[in-house]
PDB file of C-alpha atoms in Angstrom:
ATOM      1  CA  MET A   1     -21.467   5.595   9.884  1.00  0.00           C
ATOM      2  CA  SER A   2     -17.976   4.980  11.216  1.00  0.00           C
ATOM      3  CA  ILE A   3     -14.779   3.820   9.560  1.00  0.00           C
ATOM      4  CA  PRO A   4     -14.806   0.037   8.999  1.00  0.00           C
ATOM      5  CA  PHE A   5     -11.560  -1.466  10.211  1.00  0.00           C
ATOM      6  CA  VAL A   6      -9.733  -4.770  10.450  1.00  0.00           C
ATOM      7  CA  TYR A   7      -7.933  -6.042  13.535  1.00  0.00           C
ATOM      8  CA  HIS A   8      -6.985  -9.449  14.956  1.00  0.00           C
ATOM      9  CA  ALA A   9      -5.609 -10.056  18.432  1.00  0.00           C
ATOM     10  CA  SER A  10      -2.696 -12.096  17.032  1.00  0.00           C
ATOM     11  CA  TYR A  11      -1.097  -8.929  15.637  1.00  0.00           C
ATOM     12  CA  SER A  12       0.460  -8.099  18.993  1.00  0.00           C
ATOM     13  CA  LYS A  13       0.824 -11.660  20.310  1.00  0.00           C
ATOM     14  CA  LEU A  14       4.350 -12.168  19.109  1.00  0.00           C
ATOM     15  CA  ALA A  15       6.923 -12.867  21.805  1.00  0.00           C
ATOM     16  CA  LEU A  16      10.198 -11.176  20.896  1.00  0.00           C
ATOM     17  CA  PRO A  17      13.344 -10.396  22.898  1.00  0.00           C
ATOM     18  CA  SER A  18      13.164  -7.080  24.752  1.00  0.00           C
ATOM     19  CA  THR A  19      16.013  -5.772  22.596  1.00  0.00           C
ATOM     20  CA  HIS A  20      14.179  -6.498  19.325  1.00  0.00           C
ATOM     21  CA  ARG A  21      13.462  -3.400  17.228  1.00  0.00           C
ATOM     22  CA  PHE A  22      10.032  -4.502  16.025  1.00  0.00           C
ATOM     23  CA  PRO A  23       7.278  -2.795  18.080  1.00  0.00           C
ATOM     24  CA  THR A  24       4.918  -5.744  18.333  1.00  0.00           C
ATOM     25  CA  THR A  25       2.718  -4.025  20.956  1.00  0.00           C
ATOM     26  CA  LYS A  26       1.786  -1.109  18.724  1.00  0.00           C
ATOM     27  CA  TYR A  27      -1.186  -2.804  17.061  1.00  0.00           C
ATOM     28  CA  HIS A  28      -3.004  -3.576  20.302  1.00  0.00           C
ATOM     29  CA  ASN A  29      -2.092  -0.132  21.647  1.00  0.00           C
ATOM     30  CA  LEU A  30      -3.503   1.601  18.578  1.00  0.00           C
ATOM     31  CA  TYR A  31      -6.654  -0.509  18.711  1.00  0.00           C
ATOM     32  CA  GLN A  32      -7.285   0.363  22.360  1.00  0.00           C
ATOM     33  CA  HIS A  33      -6.451   4.047  21.845  1.00  0.00           C
ATOM     34  CA  ALA A  34      -8.749   4.308  18.832  1.00  0.00           C
ATOM     35  CA  LEU A  35     -11.682   2.842  20.740  1.00  0.00           C
ATOM     36  CA  LYS A  36     -11.040   5.020  23.788  1.00  0.00           C
ATOM     37  CA  GLN A  37     -10.819   8.192  21.680  1.00  0.00           C
ATOM     38  CA  HIS A  38     -13.874   7.199  19.594  1.00  0.00           C
ATOM     39  CA  LEU A  39     -11.811   7.195  16.405  1.00  0.00           C
ATOM     40  CA  LEU A  40     -13.043   3.659  15.744  1.00  0.00           C
ATOM     41  CA  PHE A  41     -15.985   1.705  17.124  1.00  0.00           C
ATOM     42  CA  GLU A  42     -15.986  -1.982  18.007  1.00  0.00           C
ATOM     43  CA  ARG A  43     -19.192  -2.702  16.070  1.00  0.00           C
ATOM     44  CA  TYR A  44     -17.399  -1.697  12.860  1.00  0.00           C
ATOM     45  CA  ARG A  45     -14.485  -4.039  13.512  1.00  0.00           C
ATOM     46  CA  HIS A  46     -13.922  -6.941  11.141  1.00  0.00           C
ATOM     47  CA  ILE A  47     -11.818  -9.931  12.207  1.00  0.00           C
ATOM     48  CA  PRO A  48      -9.875 -11.718   9.463  1.00  0.00           C
ATOM     49  CA  SER A  49      -9.542 -15.464   9.135  1.00  0.00           C
ATOM     50  CA  PRO A  50      -6.194 -16.965   8.061  1.00  0.00           C
ATOM     51  CA  ILE A  51      -5.436 -16.423   4.394  1.00  0.00           C
ATOM     52  CA  SER A  52      -5.806 -19.421   2.109  1.00  0.00           C
ATOM     53  CA  ILE A  53      -2.613 -21.119   0.998  1.00  0.00           C
ATOM     54  CA  ASP A  54      -3.779 -20.878  -2.627  1.00  0.00           C
ATOM     55  CA  MET A  55      -3.868 -17.078  -2.361  1.00  0.00           C
ATOM     56  CA  LEU A  56      -0.284 -17.108  -1.109  1.00  0.00           C
ATOM     57  CA  TYR A  57       0.721 -19.436  -3.961  1.00  0.00           C
ATOM     58  CA  GLY A  58      -0.784 -16.943  -6.404  1.00  0.00           C
ATOM     59  CA  VAL A  59       1.917 -14.393  -5.544  1.00  0.00           C
ATOM     60  CA  HIS A  60       4.726 -16.253  -3.770  1.00  0.00           C
ATOM     61  CA  CYS A  61       6.874 -19.304  -4.462  1.00  0.00           C
ATOM     62  CA  PRO A  62       4.971 -22.365  -3.165  1.00  0.00           C
ATOM     63  CA  GLN A  63       8.155 -23.880  -1.734  1.00  0.00           C
ATOM     64  CA  TYR A  64       8.889 -20.696   0.214  1.00  0.00           C
ATOM     65  CA  VAL A  65       5.289 -20.555   1.481  1.00  0.00           C
ATOM     66  CA  ASP A  66       5.338 -24.171   2.646  1.00  0.00           C
ATOM     67  CA  GLN A  67       8.756 -23.893   4.287  1.00  0.00           C
ATOM     68  CA  PHE A  68       7.749 -20.785   6.224  1.00  0.00           C
ATOM     69  CA  ILE A  69       4.508 -22.330   7.470  1.00  0.00           C
ATOM     70  CA  ASN A  70       6.252 -25.582   8.445  1.00  0.00           C
ATOM     71  CA  GLY A  71       9.219 -23.829  10.053  1.00  0.00           C
ATOM     72  CA  THR A  72      11.765 -25.376   7.689  1.00  0.00           C
ATOM     73  CA  LEU A  73      13.198 -22.248   6.081  1.00  0.00           C
ATOM     74  CA  ASP A  74      16.963 -22.048   5.775  1.00  0.00           C
ATOM     75  CA  HIS A  75      18.431 -20.157   8.739  1.00  0.00           C
ATOM     76  CA  LYS A  76      19.766 -17.362   6.526  1.00  0.00           C
ATOM     77  CA  VAL A  77      16.383 -16.917   4.851  1.00  0.00           C
ATOM     78  CA  GLN A  78      14.627 -16.784   8.226  1.00  0.00           C
ATOM     79  CA  ARG A  79      17.225 -14.367   9.559  1.00  0.00           C
ATOM     80  CA  ARG A  80      16.688 -12.026   6.599  1.00  0.00           C
ATOM     81  CA  ILE A  81      13.016 -11.761   7.568  1.00  0.00           C
ATOM     82  CA  GLY A  82      14.099 -10.413  10.957  1.00  0.00           C
ATOM     83  CA  PHE A  83      11.931 -12.625  13.187  1.00  0.00           C
ATOM     84  CA  PRO A  84      12.700 -15.958  14.851  1.00  0.00           C
ATOM     85  CA  TRP A  85      10.254 -18.598  13.612  1.00  0.00           C
ATOM     86  CA  SER A  86       7.370 -19.585  15.878  1.00  0.00           C
ATOM     87  CA  THR A  87       3.823 -20.887  15.544  1.00  0.00           C
ATOM     88  CA  GLU A  88       2.685 -17.462  16.833  1.00  0.00           C
ATOM     89  CA  LEU A  89       4.508 -15.815  13.925  1.00  0.00           C
ATOM     90  CA  VAL A  90       2.740 -18.095  11.443  1.00  0.00           C
ATOM     91  CA  THR A  91      -0.660 -17.397  13.012  1.00  0.00           C
ATOM     92  CA  ARG A  92      -0.031 -13.668  13.041  1.00  0.00           C
ATOM     93  CA  THR A  93       1.219 -13.640   9.464  1.00  0.00           C
ATOM     94  CA  LEU A  94      -1.674 -15.587   7.969  1.00  0.00           C
ATOM     95  CA  HIS A  95      -4.271 -13.415   9.716  1.00  0.00           C
ATOM     96  CA  ALA A  96      -2.463 -10.137   8.983  1.00  0.00           C
ATOM     97  CA  VAL A  97      -2.020 -10.823   5.267  1.00  0.00           C
ATOM     98  CA  ASN A  98      -5.681 -11.765   4.925  1.00  0.00           C
ATOM     99  CA  GLY A  99      -6.534  -8.662   6.936  1.00  0.00           C
ATOM    100  CA  THR A 100      -5.377  -6.445   4.080  1.00  0.00           C
ATOM    101  CA  HIS A 101      -7.402  -8.528   1.629  1.00  0.00           C
ATOM    102  CA  LEU A 102     -10.443  -8.031   3.889  1.00  0.00           C
ATOM    103  CA  CYS A 103      -9.655  -4.319   4.173  1.00  0.00           C
ATOM    104  CA  VAL A 104      -9.790  -4.025   0.379  1.00  0.00           C
ATOM    105  CA  GLU A 105     -13.151  -5.791   0.272  1.00  0.00           C
ATOM    106  CA  LEU A 106     -14.501  -3.389   2.894  1.00  0.00           C
ATOM    107  CA  ALA A 107     -13.134  -0.364   1.031  1.00  0.00           C
ATOM    108  CA  LEU A 108     -14.825  -1.473  -2.178  1.00  0.00           C
ATOM    109  CA  LYS A 109     -18.105  -1.834  -0.281  1.00  0.00           C
ATOM    110  CA  HIS A 110     -17.949   1.275   1.927  1.00  0.00           C
ATOM    111  CA  GLY A 111     -15.525   3.591   0.113  1.00  0.00           C
ATOM    112  CA  ILE A 112     -12.853   3.469   2.827  1.00  0.00           C
ATOM    113  CA  ALA A 113     -11.436   0.958   5.293  1.00  0.00           C
ATOM    114  CA  VAL A 114      -8.397   0.788   7.569  1.00  0.00           C
ATOM    115  CA  HIS A 115      -6.246  -2.168   8.580  1.00  0.00           C
ATOM    116  CA  LEU A 116      -4.453  -1.883  11.913  1.00  0.00           C
ATOM    117  CA  THR A 117      -1.354  -3.585  10.526  1.00  0.00           C
ATOM    118  CA  GLY A 118      -0.137  -4.358   6.992  1.00  0.00           C
ATOM    119  CA  GLY A 119       2.231  -2.860   4.484  1.00  0.00           C
ATOM    120  CA  TYR A 120       4.617  -5.814   4.152  1.00  0.00           C
ATOM    121  CA  HIS A 121       6.284  -4.339   1.111  1.00  0.00           C
ATOM    122  CA  HIS A 122       9.742  -5.919   1.518  1.00  0.00           C
ATOM    123  CA  ALA A 123       8.396  -9.433   0.844  1.00  0.00           C
ATOM    124  CA  HIS A 124       9.591 -10.798  -2.511  1.00  0.00           C
ATOM    125  CA  TYR A 125       8.539 -13.842  -4.540  1.00  0.00           C
ATOM    126  CA  ASP A 126      10.658 -16.406  -2.720  1.00  0.00           C
ATOM    127  CA  PHE A 127      12.040 -14.637   0.328  1.00  0.00           C
ATOM    128  CA  GLY A 128      11.050 -12.202   3.038  1.00  0.00           C
ATOM    129  CA  SER A 129      12.962  -9.209   4.322  1.00  0.00           C
ATOM    130  CA  GLY A 130      12.709  -6.334   6.775  1.00  0.00           C
ATOM    131  CA  PHE A 131       9.978  -7.862   8.988  1.00  0.00           C
ATOM    132  CA  CYS A 132       7.904  -8.718   5.893  1.00  0.00           C
ATOM    133  CA  ILE A 133       7.084 -12.350   5.053  1.00  0.00           C
ATOM    134  CA  PHE A 134       4.285 -12.245   2.452  1.00  0.00           C
ATOM    135  CA  ASN A 135       3.372  -9.142   0.446  1.00  0.00           C
ATOM    136  CA  ASP A 136      -0.147  -8.304   1.594  1.00  0.00           C
ATOM    137  CA  LEU A 137      -0.383  -5.271  -0.694  1.00  0.00           C
ATOM    138  CA  VAL A 138       0.201  -7.266  -3.874  1.00  0.00           C
ATOM    139  CA  ILE A 139      -1.906 -10.215  -2.728  1.00  0.00           C
ATOM    140  CA  ALA A 140      -4.860  -7.919  -1.988  1.00  0.00           C
ATOM    141  CA  ALA A 141      -4.455  -6.030  -5.270  1.00  0.00           C
ATOM    142  CA  LYS A 142      -4.252  -9.187  -7.385  1.00  0.00           C
ATOM    143  CA  SER A 143      -7.206 -10.738  -5.593  1.00  0.00           C
ATOM    144  CA  ALA A 144      -9.389  -7.683  -6.240  1.00  0.00           C
ATOM    145  CA  ILE A 145      -8.455  -7.735  -9.926  1.00  0.00           C
ATOM    146  CA  GLU A 146      -8.908 -11.485 -10.343  1.00  0.00           C
ATOM    147  CA  SER A 147     -12.321 -11.338  -8.671  1.00  0.00           C
ATOM    148  CA  GLY A 148     -13.457  -8.889 -11.342  1.00  0.00           C
ATOM    149  CA  GLU A 149     -14.295  -6.197  -8.779  1.00  0.00           C
ATOM    150  CA  VAL A 150     -11.716  -3.799 -10.233  1.00  0.00           C
ATOM    151  CA  ASP A 151      -9.597  -3.503 -13.356  1.00  0.00           C
ATOM    152  CA  LYS A 152      -6.714  -1.388 -12.073  1.00  0.00           C
ATOM    153  CA  VAL A 153      -5.188  -0.832  -8.624  1.00  0.00           C
ATOM    154  CA  LEU A 154      -2.820   1.893  -7.447  1.00  0.00           C
ATOM    155  CA  ILE A 155      -0.522   0.940  -4.562  1.00  0.00           C
ATOM    156  CA  PHE A 156       0.484   4.275  -3.044  1.00  0.00           C
ATOM    157  CA  ASP A 157       3.305   3.535  -0.632  1.00  0.00           C
ATOM    158  CA  CYS A 158       4.329   6.341   1.728  1.00  0.00           C
ATOM    159  CA  ASP A 159       6.445   4.266   4.104  1.00  0.00           C
ATOM    160  CA  VAL A 160       9.917   5.811   4.521  1.00  0.00           C
ATOM    161  CA  HIS A 161      11.500   2.663   3.055  1.00  0.00           C
ATOM    162  CA  GLN A 162      11.176   1.736  -0.594  1.00  0.00           C
ATOM    163  CA  GLY A 163       8.688  -1.052  -1.289  1.00  0.00           C
ATOM    164  CA  ASP A 164      11.259  -3.189  -3.069  1.00  0.00           C
ATOM    165  CA  GLY A 165       9.277  -6.416  -2.793  1.00  0.00           C
ATOM    166  CA  THR A 166       6.175  -4.750  -4.196  1.00  0.00           C
ATOM    167  CA  ALA A 167       8.316  -3.447  -7.065  1.00  0.00           C
ATOM    168  CA  THR A 168       9.648  -6.875  -8.048  1.00  0.00           C
ATOM    169  CA  LEU A 169       6.264  -8.570  -7.680  1.00  0.00           C
ATOM    170  CA  THR A 170       4.391  -6.056  -9.840  1.00  0.00           C
ATOM    171  CA  GLN A 171       6.931  -5.486 -12.618  1.00  0.00           C
ATOM    172  CA  GLY A 172       5.271  -6.212 -15.932  1.00  0.00           C
ATOM    173  CA  ASP A 173       1.737  -6.147 -14.492  1.00  0.00           C
ATOM    174  CA  PRO A 174      -0.123  -3.301 -16.240  1.00  0.00           C
ATOM    175  CA  ASN A 175      -3.089  -3.587 -13.881  1.00  0.00           C
ATOM    176  CA  ILE A 176      -1.158  -2.754 -10.700  1.00  0.00           C
ATOM    177  CA  ILE A 177       0.472   0.676 -10.580  1.00  0.00           C
ATOM    178  CA  ASN A 178       3.072   0.878  -7.837  1.00  0.00           C
ATOM    179  CA  CYS A 179       4.311   4.214  -6.491  1.00  0.00           C
ATOM    180  CA  SER A 180       6.850   4.373  -3.657  1.00  0.00           C
ATOM    181  CA  ILE A 181       7.688   7.680  -1.957  1.00  0.00           C
ATOM    182  CA  HIS A 182      10.683   7.021   0.264  1.00  0.00           C
ATOM    183  CA  CYS A 183      14.026   8.135   1.651  1.00  0.00           C
ATOM    184  CA  ALA A 184      16.716   7.612  -0.973  1.00  0.00           C
ATOM    185  CA  LYS A 185      19.436   6.689   1.512  1.00  0.00           C
ATOM    186  CA  ASN A 186      17.709   4.157   3.723  1.00  0.00           C
ATOM    187  CA  PHE A 187      16.846   0.459   3.762  1.00  0.00           C
ATOM    188  CA  PRO A 188      16.858  -1.390   1.414  1.00  0.00           C
ATOM    189  CA  SER A 189      20.338  -0.485   0.217  1.00  0.00           C
ATOM    190  CA  ARG A 190      19.619  -2.028  -3.180  1.00  0.00           C
ATOM    191  CA  LYS A 191      16.500  -0.388  -4.569  1.00  0.00           C
ATOM    192  CA  GLN A 192      14.224  -2.076  -7.113  1.00  0.00           C
ATOM    193  CA  GLN A 193      12.312  -0.354  -9.905  1.00  0.00           C
ATOM    194  CA  SER A 194       8.726   0.590  -9.107  1.00  0.00           C
ATOM    195  CA  ASP A 195       6.444   2.122 -11.720  1.00  0.00           C
ATOM    196  CA  TYR A 196       7.126   5.393  -9.903  1.00  0.00           C
ATOM    197  CA  ASP A 197       9.913   5.936  -7.384  1.00  0.00           C
ATOM    198  CA  ILE A 198      10.008   9.276  -5.579  1.00  0.00           C
ATOM    199  CA  ASP A 199      13.404   9.366  -3.856  1.00  0.00           C
ATOM    200  CA  LEU A 200      13.585  12.108  -1.241  1.00  0.00           C
ATOM    201  CA  ASP A 201      16.656  13.249   0.663  1.00  0.00           C
ATOM    202  CA  LYS A 202      17.338  12.728   4.357  1.00  0.00           C
ATOM    203  CA  GLY A 203      15.897  15.511   6.480  1.00  0.00           C
ATOM    204  CA  CYS A 204      12.894  16.068   4.184  1.00  0.00           C
ATOM    205  CA  THR A 205      10.505  18.524   5.872  1.00  0.00           C
ATOM    206  CA  ASP A 206       6.712  18.720   6.081  1.00  0.00           C
ATOM    207  CA  THR A 207       6.370  21.345   3.350  1.00  0.00           C
ATOM    208  CA  ARG A 208       8.525  19.603   0.768  1.00  0.00           C
ATOM    209  CA  TYR A 209       7.050  16.193   1.506  1.00  0.00           C
ATOM    210  CA  LEU A 210       3.447  17.378   1.249  1.00  0.00           C
ATOM    211  CA  GLU A 211       4.188  19.162  -2.022  1.00  0.00           C
ATOM    212  CA  HIS A 212       5.210  15.839  -3.531  1.00  0.00           C
ATOM    213  CA  ILE A 213       2.046  14.105  -2.279  1.00  0.00           C
ATOM    214  CA  GLN A 214      -0.136  16.880  -3.669  1.00  0.00           C
ATOM    215  CA  GLN A 215       1.535  16.663  -7.064  1.00  0.00           C
ATOM    216  CA  ILE A 216       2.051  12.949  -7.620  1.00  0.00           C
ATOM    217  CA  LEU A 217      -1.238  11.394  -6.425  1.00  0.00           C
ATOM    218  CA  PRO A 218      -3.600  13.475  -8.617  1.00  0.00           C
ATOM    219  CA  TYR A 219      -1.191  12.940 -11.527  1.00  0.00           C
ATOM    220  CA  LEU A 220      -1.287   9.156 -11.090  1.00  0.00           C
ATOM    221  CA  ILE A 221      -5.075   9.187 -10.839  1.00  0.00           C
ATOM    222  CA  ARG A 222      -5.447  11.241 -14.014  1.00  0.00           C
ATOM    223  CA  LEU A 223      -2.960   9.114 -15.916  1.00  0.00           C
ATOM    224  CA  HIS A 224      -3.991   5.621 -14.803  1.00  0.00           C
ATOM    225  CA  GLN A 225      -7.586   6.038 -13.571  1.00  0.00           C
ATOM    226  CA  PRO A 226      -7.376   3.335 -10.883  1.00  0.00           C
ATOM    227  CA  ASP A 227     -10.514   1.706  -9.496  1.00  0.00           C
ATOM    228  CA  LEU A 228      -8.931   1.252  -6.075  1.00  0.00           C
ATOM    229  CA  ILE A 229      -6.101   2.787  -4.039  1.00  0.00           C
ATOM    230  CA  ILE A 230      -4.204   0.708  -1.489  1.00  0.00           C
ATOM    231  CA  TYR A 231      -2.452   3.216   0.738  1.00  0.00           C
ATOM    232  CA  ASP A 232       0.543   2.379   2.927  1.00  0.00           C
ATOM    233  CA  ALA A 233       0.421   5.104   5.589  1.00  0.00           C
ATOM    234  CA  GLY A 234       3.750   4.362   7.248  1.00  0.00           C
ATOM    235  CA  VAL A 235       4.704   6.762  10.043  1.00  0.00           C
ATOM    236  CA  ASP A 236       8.417   5.963   9.931  1.00  0.00           C
ATOM    237  CA  ILE A 237       8.674   9.276   8.076  1.00  0.00           C
ATOM    238  CA  HIS A 238       8.445  10.926  11.533  1.00  0.00           C
ATOM    239  CA  GLN A 239      11.364  13.074  12.673  1.00  0.00           C
ATOM    240  CA  ASP A 240      11.878  10.898  15.777  1.00  0.00           C
ATOM    241  CA  ASP A 241      11.427   7.486  14.168  1.00  0.00           C
ATOM    242  CA  ASP A 242      14.166   4.991  15.037  1.00  0.00           C
ATOM    243  CA  LEU A 243      14.557   3.765  11.447  1.00  0.00           C
ATOM    244  CA  GLY A 244      13.645   6.826   9.374  1.00  0.00           C
ATOM    245  CA  TYR A 245      15.658   9.855   8.323  1.00  0.00           C
ATOM    246  CA  PHE A 246      12.970  12.388   7.459  1.00  0.00           C
ATOM    247  CA  SER A 247      11.997  15.436   9.536  1.00  0.00           C
ATOM    248  CA  ILE A 248       8.217  15.076   9.408  1.00  0.00           C
ATOM    249  CA  SER A 249       6.110  16.170  12.391  1.00  0.00           C
ATOM    250  CA  ASN A 250       2.890  14.650  13.741  1.00  0.00           C
ATOM    251  CA  GLN A 251       1.060  17.478  11.974  1.00  0.00           C
ATOM    252  CA  GLY A 252       2.861  16.582   8.761  1.00  0.00           C
ATOM    253  CA  ILE A 253       1.675  12.974   9.049  1.00  0.00           C
ATOM    254  CA  LEU A 254      -1.889  14.145   9.675  1.00  0.00           C
ATOM    255  CA  ASP A 255      -1.757  16.516   6.706  1.00  0.00           C
ATOM    256  CA  ARG A 256      -0.372  13.782   4.455  1.00  0.00           C
ATOM    257  CA  ASP A 257      -3.117  11.365   5.437  1.00  0.00           C
ATOM    258  CA  LYS A 258      -5.776  14.045   4.973  1.00  0.00           C
ATOM    259  CA  GLN A 259      -4.397  14.817   1.515  1.00  0.00           C
ATOM    260  CA  VAL A 260      -4.398  11.215   0.375  1.00  0.00           C
ATOM    261  CA  ILE A 261      -7.855  10.466   1.736  1.00  0.00           C
ATOM    262  CA  SER A 262      -9.350  13.713   0.395  1.00  0.00           C
ATOM    263  CA  ILE A 263      -7.882  13.203  -3.078  1.00  0.00           C
ATOM    264  CA  ALA A 264      -9.226   9.644  -3.224  1.00  0.00           C
ATOM    265  CA  LYS A 265     -12.661  10.803  -2.083  1.00  0.00           C
ATOM    266  CA  MET A 266     -12.705  13.707  -4.519  1.00  0.00           C
ATOM    267  CA  HIS A 267     -12.115  11.274  -7.375  1.00  0.00           C
ATOM    268  CA  ASN A 268     -14.602   8.767  -5.940  1.00  0.00           C
ATOM    269  CA  ILE A 269     -11.976   6.030  -5.644  1.00  0.00           C
ATOM    270  CA  PRO A 270     -12.238   3.483  -2.810  1.00  0.00           C
ATOM    271  CA  LEU A 271      -9.292   3.660  -0.400  1.00  0.00           C
ATOM    272  CA  ALA A 272      -7.926   0.756   1.638  1.00  0.00           C
ATOM    273  CA  ALA A 273      -5.335   2.025   4.126  1.00  0.00           C
ATOM    274  CA  VAL A 274      -2.779  -0.008   6.081  1.00  0.00           C
ATOM    275  CA  ILE A 275      -0.792   1.555   8.905  1.00  0.00           C
ATOM    276  CA  GLY A 276       2.653   0.497   7.642  1.00  0.00           C
ATOM    277  CA  GLY A 277       5.945   1.011   9.433  1.00  0.00           C
ATOM    278  CA  GLY A 278       6.705   3.020  12.534  1.00  0.00           C
ATOM    279  CA  TYR A 279       9.461   2.408  15.066  1.00  0.00           C
ATOM    280  CA  SER A 280       9.921   3.954  18.500  1.00  0.00           C
ATOM    281  CA  ARG A 281      10.776   2.857  22.018  1.00  0.00           C
ATOM    282  CA  SER A 282       7.983   5.164  23.186  1.00  0.00           C
ATOM    283  CA  GLU A 283       4.729   3.236  22.810  1.00  0.00           C
ATOM    284  CA  THR A 284       2.683   6.357  23.511  1.00  0.00           C
ATOM    285  CA  GLU A 285       4.395   8.417  20.834  1.00  0.00           C
ATOM    286  CA  LEU A 286       4.076   5.623  18.279  1.00  0.00           C
ATOM    287  CA  THR A 287       0.370   5.237  19.009  1.00  0.00           C
ATOM    288  CA  LEU A 288      -0.179   8.969  18.483  1.00  0.00           C
ATOM    289  CA  ARG A 289       1.674   8.888  15.157  1.00  0.00           C
ATOM    290  CA  HIS A 290      -0.369   5.995  13.802  1.00  0.00           C
ATOM    291  CA  SER A 291      -3.614   7.499  15.115  1.00  0.00           C
ATOM    292  CA  GLN A 292      -3.209  10.435  12.727  1.00  0.00           C
ATOM    293  CA  LEU A 293      -4.502   8.165   9.952  1.00  0.00           C
ATOM    294  CA  LEU A 294      -7.685   7.510  11.914  1.00  0.00           C
ATOM    295  CA  ILE A 295      -8.140  11.194  12.729  1.00  0.00           C
ATOM    296  CA  ALA A 296      -7.680  12.027   9.058  1.00  0.00           C
ATOM    297  CA  ALA A 297     -10.161   9.364   7.988  1.00  0.00           C
ATOM    298  CA  ASN A 298     -12.792  10.735  10.344  1.00  0.00           C
ATOM    299  CA  GLU A 299     -12.173  14.351   9.359  1.00  0.00           C
ATOM    300  CA  SER A 300     -11.594  13.961   5.620  1.00  0.00           C
ATOM    301  CA  TRP A 301     -14.057  11.187   4.818  1.00  0.00           C
ATOM    302  CA  LEU A 302     -16.825  11.022   7.358  1.00  0.00           C
ATOM    303  CA  SER A 303     -17.235  14.759   7.856  1.00  0.00           C
ATOM    304  CA  THR A 304     -18.386  15.105   4.266  1.00  0.00           C
ATOM    305  CA  GLN A 305     -20.727  12.115   4.245  1.00  0.00           C
TER     306      GLN A 305
END
C-alpha cells in the first residue's frame, strides 16, 4: 500500500503578480517531487470535484459564498482575502476545499490520507483573510460528523499562524475540538479563542517545539477521545520562512510530523493531513520542507503496516 493523496491541477493554476507573496507553484512542485522521489504514487491519487454550494452554506454565510463565486464581493472584503478575484481563483477554491473533505473520507477508509493543499484556517463565517476563503478544516470536520461516520473530530493545527477562523467557526461546538499551536506575536494580530491555544515565543527551537507536541497531542486524545484527527502540517514554522518567526529546522519539521502521525497511529485514530502554510522565494527549499510530511507518513505509518 501507499499513502492515498488528493491533488487537483487547479491548485497551482492561479496567475498572480510576480511580487505576490503567495507561492502558488508549490503545490505542483510538491506533487512532481513526491512522484519522482516515490513518496507518493499516481495510482493512489484522488482528484476532487468542486465542493457543493450547500456544503459551503453549512459553514459560511450564504451571501458571502454567493458574492465570492459571482465576483461581487466588496473591494475591501476581497482585499482582506489577499487575492484578486478571478474565475481561476473560484475554480481552485472549490476544488481545494472539497479536496480536504475527500482527504477525510480517504483517511477514514485507509487510516491516513494527505491533501497537497488545504489548511485555510483564517476563513471566518462571512469573510476570508490571509489567503483563506472558505474554511476547509471546519467544513470537512462538520461533514464527517453529520454523515454519522464520526462523533468527535480533533483539528490539530500546527501552522505558525493561529487558526482564528477555525476558532470562531467551532466555538460552542462540542464535537469539534480545535487546538492551535502558533507563534504568539504573528498574524493575525487579534487572536480568537480556540479550545486550546498554545502560544509560543518567537525564535522557538526544535527541542522546545517538539516537547509541546509530545505533551499536548496525547493529552487531547486521552481527554476527548476523537474519532478523527485533521492535521494542519504547516511548514511556516521553518527558521527561514518568509512569514514565520520560529527557528525550526527541516529535521524539526520531520520530527514533528513523525510524532503526530505516530501518536495517531498508536491510538488507532484516522489522520487526514493538509500541508498548510509555507512561504519562501526558493521553490526548491519550500518543496523540501513540505515533503517532510510525506517522508514522515511513509516512515511512521507504512513502515509498520
